mmCIF file of C-alpha atoms in Angstrom:
data_model
loop_
_atom_site.group_PDB
_atom_site.id
_atom_site.type_symbol
_atom_site.label_atom_id
_atom_site.label_comp_id
_atom_site.label_asym_id
_atom_site.label_seq_id
_atom_site.Cartn_x
_atom_site.Cartn_y
_atom_site.Cartn_z
ATOM 1 C CA MET A 1 78.485 69.191 -258.991
ATOM 2 C CA LEU A 2 77.050 70.455 -262.271
ATOM 3 C CA LEU A 3 78.610 67.859 -264.538
ATOM 4 C CA ARG A 4 77.558 65.011 -262.296
ATOM 5 C CA LEU A 5 73.938 65.946 -262.891
ATOM 6 C CA LEU A 6 74.203 65.873 -266.678
ATOM 7 C CA PRO A 7 72.383 62.792 -268.024
ATOM 8 C CA CYS A 8 74.897 61.093 -270.291
ATOM 9 C CA SER A 9 72.519 58.173 -270.832
ATOM 10 C CA SER A 10 70.047 60.460 -272.583
ATOM 11 C CA TRP A 11 72.728 61.263 -275.140
ATOM 12 C CA ARG A 12 73.130 57.614 -276.003
ATOM 13 C CA GLN A 13 69.374 57.224 -276.375
ATOM 14 C CA GLN A 14 69.185 60.313 -278.556
ATOM 15 C CA ARG A 15 71.889 59.071 -280.928
ATOM 16 C CA VAL A 16 70.312 55.615 -281.192
ATOM 17 C CA TRP A 17 67.027 57.285 -282.106
ATOM 18 C CA ILE A 18 68.727 59.440 -284.746
ATOM 19 C CA GLN A 19 70.449 56.471 -286.348
ATOM 20 C CA ALA A 20 67.260 54.381 -286.242
ATOM 21 C CA THR A 21 65.200 57.048 -287.986
ATOM 22 C CA GLY A 22 67.930 57.843 -290.497
ATOM 23 C CA ALA A 23 67.742 61.533 -289.683
ATOM 24 C CA GLY A 24 70.512 63.622 -291.161
ATOM 25 C CA ALA A 25 70.296 66.436 -288.657
ATOM 26 C CA ALA A 26 69.764 66.708 -284.911
ATOM 27 C CA THR A 27 67.875 69.634 -283.466
ATOM 28 C CA SER A 28 68.931 71.054 -280.113
ATOM 29 C CA SER A 29 67.039 73.622 -278.080
ATOM 30 C CA THR A 30 69.392 76.371 -279.163
ATOM 31 C CA ALA A 31 70.621 75.662 -282.672
ATOM 32 C CA GLN A 32 70.430 73.408 -285.680
ATOM 33 C CA ALA A 33 73.384 71.044 -285.860
ATOM 34 C CA GLN A 34 74.650 69.028 -288.807
ATOM 35 C CA ARG A 35 76.131 65.581 -288.264
ATOM 36 C CA GLN A 36 79.517 64.528 -289.568
ATOM 37 C CA GLN A 37 81.167 61.134 -289.566
ATOM 38 C CA HIS A 38 84.554 60.793 -287.851
ATOM 39 C CA MET A 39 86.892 57.952 -287.029
ATOM 40 C CA ASP A 40 87.807 57.332 -283.423
ATOM 41 C CA ASP A 41 91.205 56.096 -282.228
ATOM 42 C CA GLU A 42 90.209 52.480 -282.859
ATOM 43 C CA GLY A 43 89.072 53.126 -286.423
ATOM 44 C CA ASN A 44 85.345 52.995 -285.699
ATOM 45 C CA HIS A 45 82.872 55.408 -287.232
ATOM 46 C CA MET A 46 81.252 57.867 -284.852
ATOM 47 C CA SER A 47 78.758 60.683 -285.341
ATOM 48 C CA ARG A 48 79.475 64.222 -284.248
ATOM 49 C CA ASN A 49 77.271 67.292 -284.254
ATOM 50 C CA VAL A 50 78.569 70.437 -285.933
ATOM 51 C CA SER A 51 76.986 73.577 -284.503
ATOM 52 C CA ASN A 52 75.520 76.315 -286.633
ATOM 53 C CA PHE A 53 75.384 79.167 -284.124
ATOM 54 C CA GLU A 54 75.288 82.732 -285.337
ATOM 55 C CA PRO A 55 78.504 84.670 -284.607
ATOM 56 C CA SER A 56 78.445 87.355 -281.943
ATOM 57 C CA ILE A 57 77.319 90.771 -283.160
ATOM 58 C CA TRP A 58 79.651 92.490 -280.673
ATOM 59 C CA GLY A 59 83.091 91.210 -281.652
ATOM 60 C CA ASP A 60 85.789 93.586 -280.335
ATOM 61 C CA PHE A 61 83.359 96.477 -279.981
ATOM 62 C CA PHE A 62 83.943 97.150 -276.284
ATOM 63 C CA LEU A 63 87.722 96.937 -276.605
ATOM 64 C CA THR A 64 87.855 100.147 -278.616
ATOM 65 C CA TYR A 65 84.566 101.862 -277.782
ATOM 66 C CA SER A 66 84.791 105.343 -276.287
ATOM 67 C CA SER A 67 81.551 106.606 -274.797
ATOM 68 C CA PRO A 68 80.467 110.159 -275.684
ATOM 69 C CA LEU A 69 79.200 110.512 -272.108
ATOM 70 C CA ALA A 70 82.740 111.042 -270.833
ATOM 71 C CA SER A 71 85.439 111.476 -273.444
ATOM 72 C CA SER A 72 88.122 112.099 -270.820
ATOM 73 C CA THR A 73 88.959 111.238 -267.230
ATOM 74 C CA GLN A 74 88.501 114.877 -266.269
ATOM 75 C CA GLN A 75 84.970 114.938 -267.669
ATOM 76 C CA GLN A 76 84.082 111.754 -265.811
ATOM 77 C CA ARG A 77 85.479 113.241 -262.598
ATOM 78 C CA LYS A 78 83.218 116.268 -263.047
ATOM 79 C CA MET A 79 80.228 113.969 -263.474
ATOM 80 C CA ILE A 80 81.091 112.192 -260.223
ATOM 81 C CA GLU A 81 81.455 115.494 -258.363
ATOM 82 C CA GLN A 82 78.126 116.719 -259.694
ATOM 83 C CA ALA A 83 76.489 113.445 -258.675
ATOM 84 C CA GLU A 84 77.837 113.855 -255.133
ATOM 85 C CA ARG A 85 76.337 117.340 -254.885
ATOM 86 C CA LEU A 86 72.975 116.081 -256.107
ATOM 87 C CA LYS A 87 73.175 113.173 -253.700
ATOM 88 C CA GLU A 88 73.573 115.577 -250.774
ATOM 89 C CA ARG A 89 70.525 117.549 -251.894
ATOM 90 C CA VAL A 90 68.410 114.411 -252.252
ATOM 91 C CA SER A 91 69.560 113.211 -248.833
ATOM 92 C CA LYS A 92 68.357 116.486 -247.314
ATOM 93 C CA ASN A 93 65.015 116.104 -249.092
ATOM 94 C CA ILE A 94 64.636 112.615 -247.651
ATOM 95 C CA SER A 95 65.349 113.908 -244.146
ATOM 96 C CA ALA A 96 62.841 116.719 -244.639
ATOM 97 C CA SER A 97 60.169 114.195 -245.656
ATOM 98 C CA SER A 98 59.590 113.459 -241.965
ATOM 99 C CA ASN A 99 57.146 116.383 -242.076
ATOM 100 C CA CYS A 100 55.188 114.812 -244.952
ATOM 101 C CA ASN A 101 52.241 112.450 -244.700
ATOM 102 C CA LEU A 102 52.517 108.671 -244.853
ATOM 103 C CA TYR A 103 51.767 108.310 -248.557
ATOM 104 C CA GLN A 104 54.274 110.984 -249.598
ATOM 105 C CA ARG A 105 57.066 109.346 -247.616
ATOM 106 C CA MET A 106 56.318 105.931 -249.083
ATOM 107 C CA GLN A 107 56.060 107.354 -252.586
ATOM 108 C CA LEU A 108 59.500 108.909 -252.156
ATOM 109 C CA ILE A 109 60.967 105.485 -251.354
ATOM 110 C CA ASP A 110 59.136 103.933 -254.293
ATOM 111 C CA VAL A 111 60.487 106.566 -256.698
ATOM 112 C CA LEU A 112 64.064 106.065 -255.474
ATOM 113 C CA GLU A 113 63.796 102.312 -255.918
ATOM 114 C CA ARG A 114 62.208 102.514 -259.360
ATOM 115 C CA LEU A 115 65.047 104.796 -260.484
ATOM 116 C CA CYS A 116 67.698 102.435 -259.052
ATOM 117 C CA LEU A 117 68.892 105.065 -256.583
ATOM 118 C CA ASP A 118 68.040 103.164 -253.414
ATOM 119 C CA HIS A 119 71.583 101.790 -253.059
ATOM 120 C CA LEU A 120 72.762 105.392 -252.565
ATOM 121 C CA PHE A 121 70.337 106.018 -249.687
ATOM 122 C CA LYS A 122 70.072 102.711 -247.850
ATOM 123 C CA GLU A 123 70.372 104.237 -244.385
ATOM 124 C CA GLU A 124 67.834 106.980 -245.070
ATOM 125 C CA ILE A 125 65.336 104.495 -246.516
ATOM 126 C CA ASN A 126 65.748 102.133 -243.566
ATOM 127 C CA VAL A 127 65.076 105.017 -241.178
ATOM 128 C CA ILE A 128 61.791 105.819 -242.932
ATOM 129 C CA LEU A 129 60.717 102.173 -243.059
ATOM 130 C CA THR A 130 61.449 101.744 -239.363
ATOM 131 C CA ASP A 131 59.528 104.911 -238.598
ATOM 132 C CA ILE A 132 56.374 103.931 -240.510
ATOM 133 C CA ASN A 133 56.497 100.205 -239.817
ATOM 134 C CA ASN A 134 53.904 100.413 -237.059
ATOM 135 C CA ALA A 135 51.762 103.025 -238.757
ATOM 136 C CA ASP A 136 48.011 102.553 -238.444
ATOM 137 C CA VAL A 137 46.724 102.185 -242.013
ATOM 138 C CA SER A 138 43.226 101.043 -241.081
ATOM 139 C CA GLY A 139 41.793 104.462 -241.896
ATOM 140 C CA CYS A 140 43.823 105.075 -245.072
ATOM 141 C CA ASP A 141 42.593 104.830 -248.641
ATOM 142 C CA LEU A 142 43.315 101.851 -250.907
ATOM 143 C CA GLN A 143 46.177 103.544 -252.739
ATOM 144 C CA THR A 144 48.042 104.213 -249.485
ATOM 145 C CA VAL A 145 47.413 100.760 -248.018
ATOM 146 C CA ALA A 146 48.484 99.049 -251.254
ATOM 147 C CA LEU A 147 51.740 101.003 -251.433
ATOM 148 C CA TRP A 148 52.398 100.358 -247.726
ATOM 149 C CA PHE A 149 51.879 96.616 -248.196
ATOM 150 C CA PHE A 150 53.972 96.596 -251.394
ATOM 151 C CA LEU A 151 56.988 98.329 -249.849
ATOM 152 C CA PHE A 152 57.103 96.383 -246.621
ATOM 153 C CA ARG A 153 56.600 92.973 -248.166
ATOM 154 C CA LYS A 154 59.226 93.759 -250.805
ATOM 155 C CA HIS A 155 61.669 94.622 -248.028
ATOM 156 C CA GLY A 156 60.996 91.343 -246.240
ATOM 157 C CA TYR A 157 58.689 92.558 -243.483
ATOM 158 C CA ARG A 158 55.872 90.338 -242.249
ATOM 159 C CA VAL A 159 52.649 92.096 -243.216
ATOM 160 C CA SER A 160 49.214 90.534 -243.264
ATOM 161 C CA PRO A 161 47.023 90.694 -246.384
ATOM 162 C CA ASP A 162 44.047 91.237 -244.078
ATOM 163 C CA VAL A 163 44.675 94.985 -244.390
ATOM 164 C CA PHE A 164 42.745 94.778 -247.683
ATOM 165 C CA ALA A 165 39.647 93.206 -246.121
ATOM 166 C CA ASN A 166 38.137 96.637 -245.416
ATOM 167 C CA PHE A 167 38.070 97.403 -249.148
ATOM 168 C CA ILE A 168 35.931 94.420 -250.191
ATOM 169 C CA ASP A 169 32.218 95.142 -250.632
ATOM 170 C CA GLU A 170 29.264 92.785 -250.333
ATOM 171 C CA GLN A 171 29.644 91.618 -253.937
ATOM 172 C CA GLY A 172 33.271 90.644 -253.327
ATOM 173 C CA SER A 173 34.700 93.520 -255.379
ATOM 174 C CA PHE A 174 37.457 95.848 -254.245
ATOM 175 C CA ALA A 175 36.554 99.497 -253.703
ATOM 176 C CA ALA A 176 39.010 101.019 -256.174
ATOM 177 C CA ASN A 177 38.233 104.637 -257.000
ATOM 178 C CA SER A 178 40.810 105.222 -259.730
ATOM 179 C CA PRO A 179 43.092 103.409 -262.191
ATOM 180 C CA MET A 180 46.018 104.213 -259.894
ATOM 181 C CA ASP A 181 44.243 102.373 -257.069
ATOM 182 C CA LEU A 182 43.906 99.355 -259.341
ATOM 183 C CA LEU A 183 47.565 99.427 -260.371
ATOM 184 C CA ASN A 184 48.851 99.825 -256.802
ATOM 185 C CA LEU A 185 46.651 96.976 -255.599
ATOM 186 C CA TYR A 186 47.761 94.798 -258.516
ATOM 187 C CA ASN A 187 51.442 95.418 -257.738
ATOM 188 C CA ALA A 188 50.912 94.744 -254.038
ATOM 189 C CA ALA A 189 48.933 91.557 -254.646
ATOM 190 C CA SER A 190 51.657 90.302 -257.007
ATOM 191 C CA LEU A 191 53.786 89.752 -253.904
ATOM 192 C CA ARG A 192 51.297 87.225 -252.569
ATOM 193 C CA ALA A 193 52.333 83.972 -250.955
ATOM 194 C CA ASN A 194 50.750 80.578 -251.405
ATOM 195 C CA GLY A 195 47.344 80.329 -249.752
ATOM 196 C CA GLU A 196 46.623 84.064 -249.470
ATOM 197 C CA MET A 197 43.174 83.945 -251.028
ATOM 198 C CA ILE A 198 42.403 87.629 -250.626
ATOM 199 C CA LEU A 199 45.460 88.523 -252.713
ATOM 200 C CA ASP A 200 44.587 85.906 -255.338
ATOM 201 C CA GLU A 201 41.196 87.559 -255.672
ATOM 202 C CA ALA A 202 42.841 90.990 -255.805
ATOM 203 C CA VAL A 203 45.071 89.932 -258.711
ATOM 204 C CA SER A 204 42.114 88.560 -260.682
ATOM 205 C CA PHE A 205 39.984 91.632 -259.980
ATOM 206 C CA THR A 206 42.625 94.258 -260.771
ATOM 207 C CA LYS A 207 43.970 92.463 -263.826
ATOM 208 C CA ARG A 208 40.508 92.193 -265.332
ATOM 209 C CA HIS A 209 39.744 95.878 -264.770
ATOM 210 C CA LEU A 210 43.162 97.128 -265.881
ATOM 211 C CA GLU A 211 42.829 95.211 -269.135
ATOM 212 C CA SER A 212 39.409 96.768 -269.697
ATOM 213 C CA ILE A 213 40.686 100.359 -269.310
ATOM 214 C CA LEU A 214 43.959 99.895 -271.177
ATOM 215 C CA THR A 215 42.570 101.371 -274.398
ATOM 216 C CA SER A 216 41.249 104.480 -272.632
ATOM 217 C CA ILE A 217 44.475 105.581 -270.912
ATOM 218 C CA GLU A 218 47.622 107.000 -272.462
ATOM 219 C CA GLY A 219 51.091 108.329 -271.755
ATOM 220 C CA GLN A 220 53.527 107.031 -269.165
ATOM 221 C CA PHE A 221 50.752 105.568 -267.032
ATOM 222 C CA ALA A 222 49.463 103.497 -269.959
ATOM 223 C CA HIS A 223 52.975 102.172 -270.557
ATOM 224 C CA GLU A 224 53.319 101.277 -266.877
ATOM 225 C CA VAL A 225 49.983 99.437 -266.844
ATOM 226 C CA LYS A 226 50.800 97.534 -270.030
ATOM 227 C CA CYS A 227 54.199 96.447 -268.701
ATOM 228 C CA ALA A 228 52.710 95.429 -265.343
ATOM 229 C CA LEU A 229 50.098 93.257 -267.050
ATOM 230 C CA GLU A 230 52.804 91.513 -269.066
ATOM 231 C CA ILE A 231 55.130 91.017 -266.084
ATOM 232 C CA PRO A 232 54.158 92.334 -262.621
ATOM 233 C CA THR A 233 56.349 95.186 -261.431
ATOM 234 C CA PRO A 234 58.000 93.237 -258.557
ATOM 235 C CA ARG A 235 59.248 90.646 -261.069
ATOM 236 C CA ARG A 236 60.644 93.046 -263.629
ATOM 237 C CA VAL A 237 64.374 93.795 -263.975
ATOM 238 C CA ARG A 238 64.748 97.171 -262.297
ATOM 239 C CA ILE A 239 67.921 98.363 -264.009
ATOM 240 C CA TYR A 240 66.313 97.952 -267.434
ATOM 241 C CA GLU A 241 63.062 99.573 -266.292
ATOM 242 C CA ALA A 242 64.823 102.620 -264.851
ATOM 243 C CA LYS A 243 65.251 104.229 -268.284
ATOM 244 C CA HIS A 244 61.481 104.334 -268.744
ATOM 245 C CA ASN A 245 60.857 105.451 -265.172
ATOM 246 C CA ILE A 246 63.240 108.410 -265.435
ATOM 247 C CA SER A 247 60.847 110.144 -267.809
ATOM 248 C CA GLY A 248 57.774 109.280 -265.758
ATOM 249 C CA HIS A 249 58.461 110.771 -262.314
ATOM 250 C CA GLY A 250 59.600 114.295 -263.135
ATOM 251 C CA GLU A 251 56.909 116.380 -261.477
ATOM 252 C CA GLY A 252 57.879 117.185 -257.909
ATOM 253 C CA TYR A 253 61.096 115.175 -258.093
ATOM 254 C CA GLU A 254 63.308 117.362 -260.267
ATOM 255 C CA VAL A 255 66.469 116.957 -258.175
ATOM 256 C CA ILE A 256 65.953 113.198 -257.948
ATOM 257 C CA MET A 257 65.470 113.060 -261.724
ATOM 258 C CA ASP A 258 68.733 114.921 -262.306
ATOM 259 C CA LEU A 259 70.547 112.508 -260.015
ATOM 260 C CA ALA A 260 68.890 109.504 -261.662
ATOM 261 C CA LYS A 261 70.007 110.573 -265.137
ATOM 262 C CA LEU A 262 73.560 111.281 -264.012
ATOM 263 C CA ASN A 263 73.766 108.093 -261.971
ATOM 264 C CA SER A 264 72.500 106.099 -264.947
ATOM 265 C CA ASP A 265 75.240 107.586 -267.139
ATOM 266 C CA LEU A 266 77.924 106.813 -264.550
ATOM 267 C CA MET A 267 76.762 103.223 -264.132
ATOM 268 C CA GLN A 268 76.681 102.839 -267.898
ATOM 269 C CA LEU A 269 80.293 104.017 -268.115
ATOM 270 C CA GLN A 270 81.343 101.531 -265.453
ATOM 271 C CA HIS A 271 79.478 98.682 -267.122
ATOM 272 C CA GLN A 272 81.179 99.492 -270.428
ATOM 273 C CA GLN A 273 84.554 99.433 -268.709
ATOM 274 C CA GLU A 274 83.770 96.063 -267.162
ATOM 275 C CA LEU A 275 82.746 94.748 -270.578
ATOM 276 C CA ARG A 276 86.117 95.891 -271.898
ATOM 277 C CA ILE A 277 87.850 93.810 -269.218
ATOM 278 C CA ILE A 278 85.643 90.789 -269.890
ATOM 279 C CA THR A 279 86.047 91.040 -273.667
ATOM 280 C CA ARG A 280 89.830 91.269 -273.308
ATOM 281 C CA TRP A 281 89.816 88.142 -271.118
ATOM 282 C CA TRP A 282 87.603 86.326 -273.621
ATOM 283 C CA LYS A 283 89.937 87.188 -276.487
ATOM 284 C CA ASP A 284 93.099 86.358 -274.546
ATOM 285 C CA ILE A 285 92.036 82.823 -273.636
ATOM 286 C CA GLU A 286 91.134 82.205 -277.320
ATOM 287 C CA LEU A 287 88.379 79.759 -276.514
ATOM 288 C CA GLN A 288 86.360 80.788 -279.533
ATOM 289 C CA SER A 289 89.150 79.860 -281.941
ATOM 290 C CA ARG A 290 89.993 76.598 -280.176
ATOM 291 C CA LEU A 291 86.392 75.567 -279.533
ATOM 292 C CA SER A 292 84.665 76.885 -282.618
ATOM 293 C CA PHE A 293 81.549 74.781 -282.012
ATOM 294 C CA ALA A 294 80.589 76.848 -278.936
ATOM 295 C CA ARG A 295 78.523 80.012 -278.764
ATOM 296 C CA ASP A 296 80.223 83.387 -278.415
ATOM 297 C CA ARG A 297 77.786 85.037 -276.001
ATOM 298 C CA ILE A 298 80.049 86.750 -273.491
ATOM 299 C CA VAL A 299 78.220 90.103 -273.718
ATOM 300 C CA GLU A 300 74.823 88.473 -273.283
ATOM 301 C CA CYS A 301 76.122 86.673 -270.185
ATOM 302 C CA TYR A 302 77.158 90.027 -268.762
ATOM 303 C CA PHE A 303 73.714 91.511 -269.436
ATOM 304 C CA TRP A 304 72.139 88.693 -267.420
ATOM 305 C CA VAL A 305 74.408 89.421 -264.467
ATOM 306 C CA VAL A 306 73.762 93.178 -264.622
ATOM 307 C CA GLY A 307 70.066 92.441 -264.324
ATOM 308 C CA VAL A 308 70.744 90.931 -260.895
ATOM 309 C CA TYR A 309 73.670 93.008 -259.586
ATOM 310 C CA TYR A 310 73.781 96.446 -261.183
ATOM 311 C CA GLU A 311 75.213 98.448 -258.268
ATOM 312 C CA PRO A 312 78.786 99.779 -258.693
ATOM 313 C CA SER A 313 79.974 97.926 -255.583
ATOM 314 C CA TYR A 314 79.371 94.563 -257.293
ATOM 315 C CA ALA A 315 81.853 95.152 -260.117
ATOM 316 C CA ARG A 316 84.143 92.253 -259.224
ATOM 317 C CA SER A 317 81.177 89.926 -258.711
ATOM 318 C CA ARG A 318 79.769 90.819 -262.132
ATOM 319 C CA ILE A 319 83.063 90.086 -263.862
ATOM 320 C CA ILE A 320 83.610 86.745 -262.134
ATOM 321 C CA LEU A 321 80.015 85.579 -262.551
ATOM 322 C CA THR A 322 80.030 86.537 -266.239
ATOM 323 C CA LYS A 323 83.109 84.378 -266.758
ATOM 324 C CA VAL A 324 81.459 81.495 -264.946
ATOM 325 C CA LEU A 325 78.351 81.789 -267.133
ATOM 326 C CA ALA A 326 80.505 81.881 -270.269
ATOM 327 C CA ILE A 327 82.234 78.646 -269.257
ATOM 328 C CA VAL A 328 78.898 77.045 -268.352
ATOM 329 C CA SER A 329 77.625 78.025 -271.805
ATOM 330 C CA ILE A 330 80.611 76.282 -273.398
ATOM 331 C CA LEU A 331 80.052 73.200 -271.268
ATOM 332 C CA ASP A 332 76.409 73.221 -272.305
ATOM 333 C CA ASP A 333 77.368 73.320 -275.989
ATOM 334 C CA THR A 334 79.943 70.589 -275.444
ATOM 335 C CA TYR A 335 77.317 68.263 -274.034
ATOM 336 C CA ASP A 336 74.322 69.431 -276.021
ATOM 337 C CA VAL A 337 75.813 69.954 -279.478
ATOM 338 C CA TYR A 338 79.327 68.682 -280.035
ATOM 339 C CA GLY A 339 80.410 65.785 -277.846
ATOM 340 C CA THR A 340 79.565 62.150 -278.399
ATOM 341 C CA SER A 341 78.050 60.189 -275.545
ATOM 342 C CA GLN A 342 81.374 58.457 -274.869
ATOM 343 C CA GLU A 343 83.253 61.762 -274.832
ATOM 344 C CA CYS A 344 80.714 63.353 -272.503
ATOM 345 C CA GLU A 345 80.958 60.460 -270.081
ATOM 346 C CA LEU A 346 84.754 60.621 -270.167
ATOM 347 C CA PHE A 347 84.774 64.388 -269.713
ATOM 348 C CA THR A 348 82.454 64.133 -266.710
ATOM 349 C CA LYS A 349 84.712 61.564 -265.066
ATOM 350 C CA CYS A 350 87.804 63.649 -265.818
ATOM 351 C CA VAL A 351 86.386 66.755 -264.178
ATOM 352 C CA GLU A 352 85.195 64.761 -261.175
ATOM 353 C CA ARG A 353 88.641 63.223 -260.722
ATOM 354 C CA SER A 354 90.539 66.426 -261.613
ATOM 355 C CA VAL A 355 92.467 64.344 -264.150
ATOM 356 C CA TYR A 356 91.947 65.249 -267.777
ATOM 357 C CA PRO A 357 93.305 64.297 -271.183
ATOM 358 C CA LEU A 358 94.526 66.834 -273.707
ATOM 359 C CA THR A 359 91.122 67.097 -275.397
ATOM 360 C CA THR A 360 89.530 68.572 -272.245
ATOM 361 C CA LYS A 361 92.473 70.664 -271.088
ATOM 362 C CA THR A 362 91.281 73.867 -272.763
ATOM 363 C CA ILE A 363 87.974 74.084 -270.910
ATOM 364 C CA TYR A 364 89.240 72.696 -267.628
ATOM 365 C CA SER A 365 92.227 75.039 -267.378
ATOM 366 C CA THR A 366 89.974 77.992 -268.151
ATOM 367 C CA MET A 367 87.637 76.960 -265.328
ATOM 368 C CA ASN A 368 90.583 76.918 -262.927
ATOM 369 C CA ASN A 369 91.903 80.311 -264.034
ATOM 370 C CA ILE A 370 88.687 82.343 -263.931
ATOM 371 C CA GLY A 371 89.594 84.036 -260.678
ATOM 372 C CA MET A 372 93.256 84.545 -261.575
ATOM 373 C CA TYR A 373 92.715 87.105 -264.344
ATOM 374 C CA ASP A 374 93.288 90.810 -263.829
ATOM 375 C CA LEU A 375 90.068 92.265 -262.365
ATOM 376 C CA LYS A 376 91.156 95.877 -261.980
ATOM 377 C CA ILE A 377 88.373 98.338 -262.779
#
């Protein structure tokens, strides 16, 4: 249980240290907090932190916001119908890719995944992966082998890094003929497991060379290289990267680009609607007014969840998990900023026993009612 793991003893040590040093303010990891003196029920003085968090910049924004993307239900319905037509065309293009070479088929999958369209074509993508799983890549160039390794390892297939051994020369360097070869190898090697020395060497080699050519490249490719060097592509949040990728894969993928833009708009509309539901719940439970010491970060919590589950089918999961994160944030502020050591110990015991005094009823009842709120989308 979360609360059972919270170290109440460290709170007591922290407060003893503050009193011993005569400090007038305690610094937490998230905010500066001022200390005030209060009297407990027995008339003893006790110290309490008073938070100084910045108020939320969102307020009631999503309760009244009307997106210009779809000002009416009829317009949104037209967008959905257009997306379905584009989806059928893309599905036919994927089926027709069986006549293409290995690299073109893999690149098609990579483009769909970078544009966050893969959830629309799961069956088609699985068919291609099954078809090329046993492909012989021993005679392929580095760019093809790197993309093959990247896709299959990302999808959980067991692939050996020994496929890159053929590209190492006598000096221990990789035979990369272009910046794209370097980037593909860098992305593939970023999926390395512990002990895969050849991939460790590939990361060091490609990173060093990509950094050296960064000033000589430009455009979308330069942006992609810069972002990959900061955070490797497999570790980046795809839904937030899709906006940049939409403008970078236009040539040869016009229909896919049209679908990606429309799908992005539709997902944005749904996410805004979910934020309206979450904001209404947050306002209705009035936690911010009753627990003014806590952070109001409900929108930020939702952004975190969207980074993990952005697909439309996870709407209910996003709403519930956002509420859970909001309550965890309040619990964190209760322990980290506001509560005394005695109160934190008492609160932990109350939650563990499911028996709580009036002072903890607000948070505890909210925890129990997270799943009972209206979740209609």
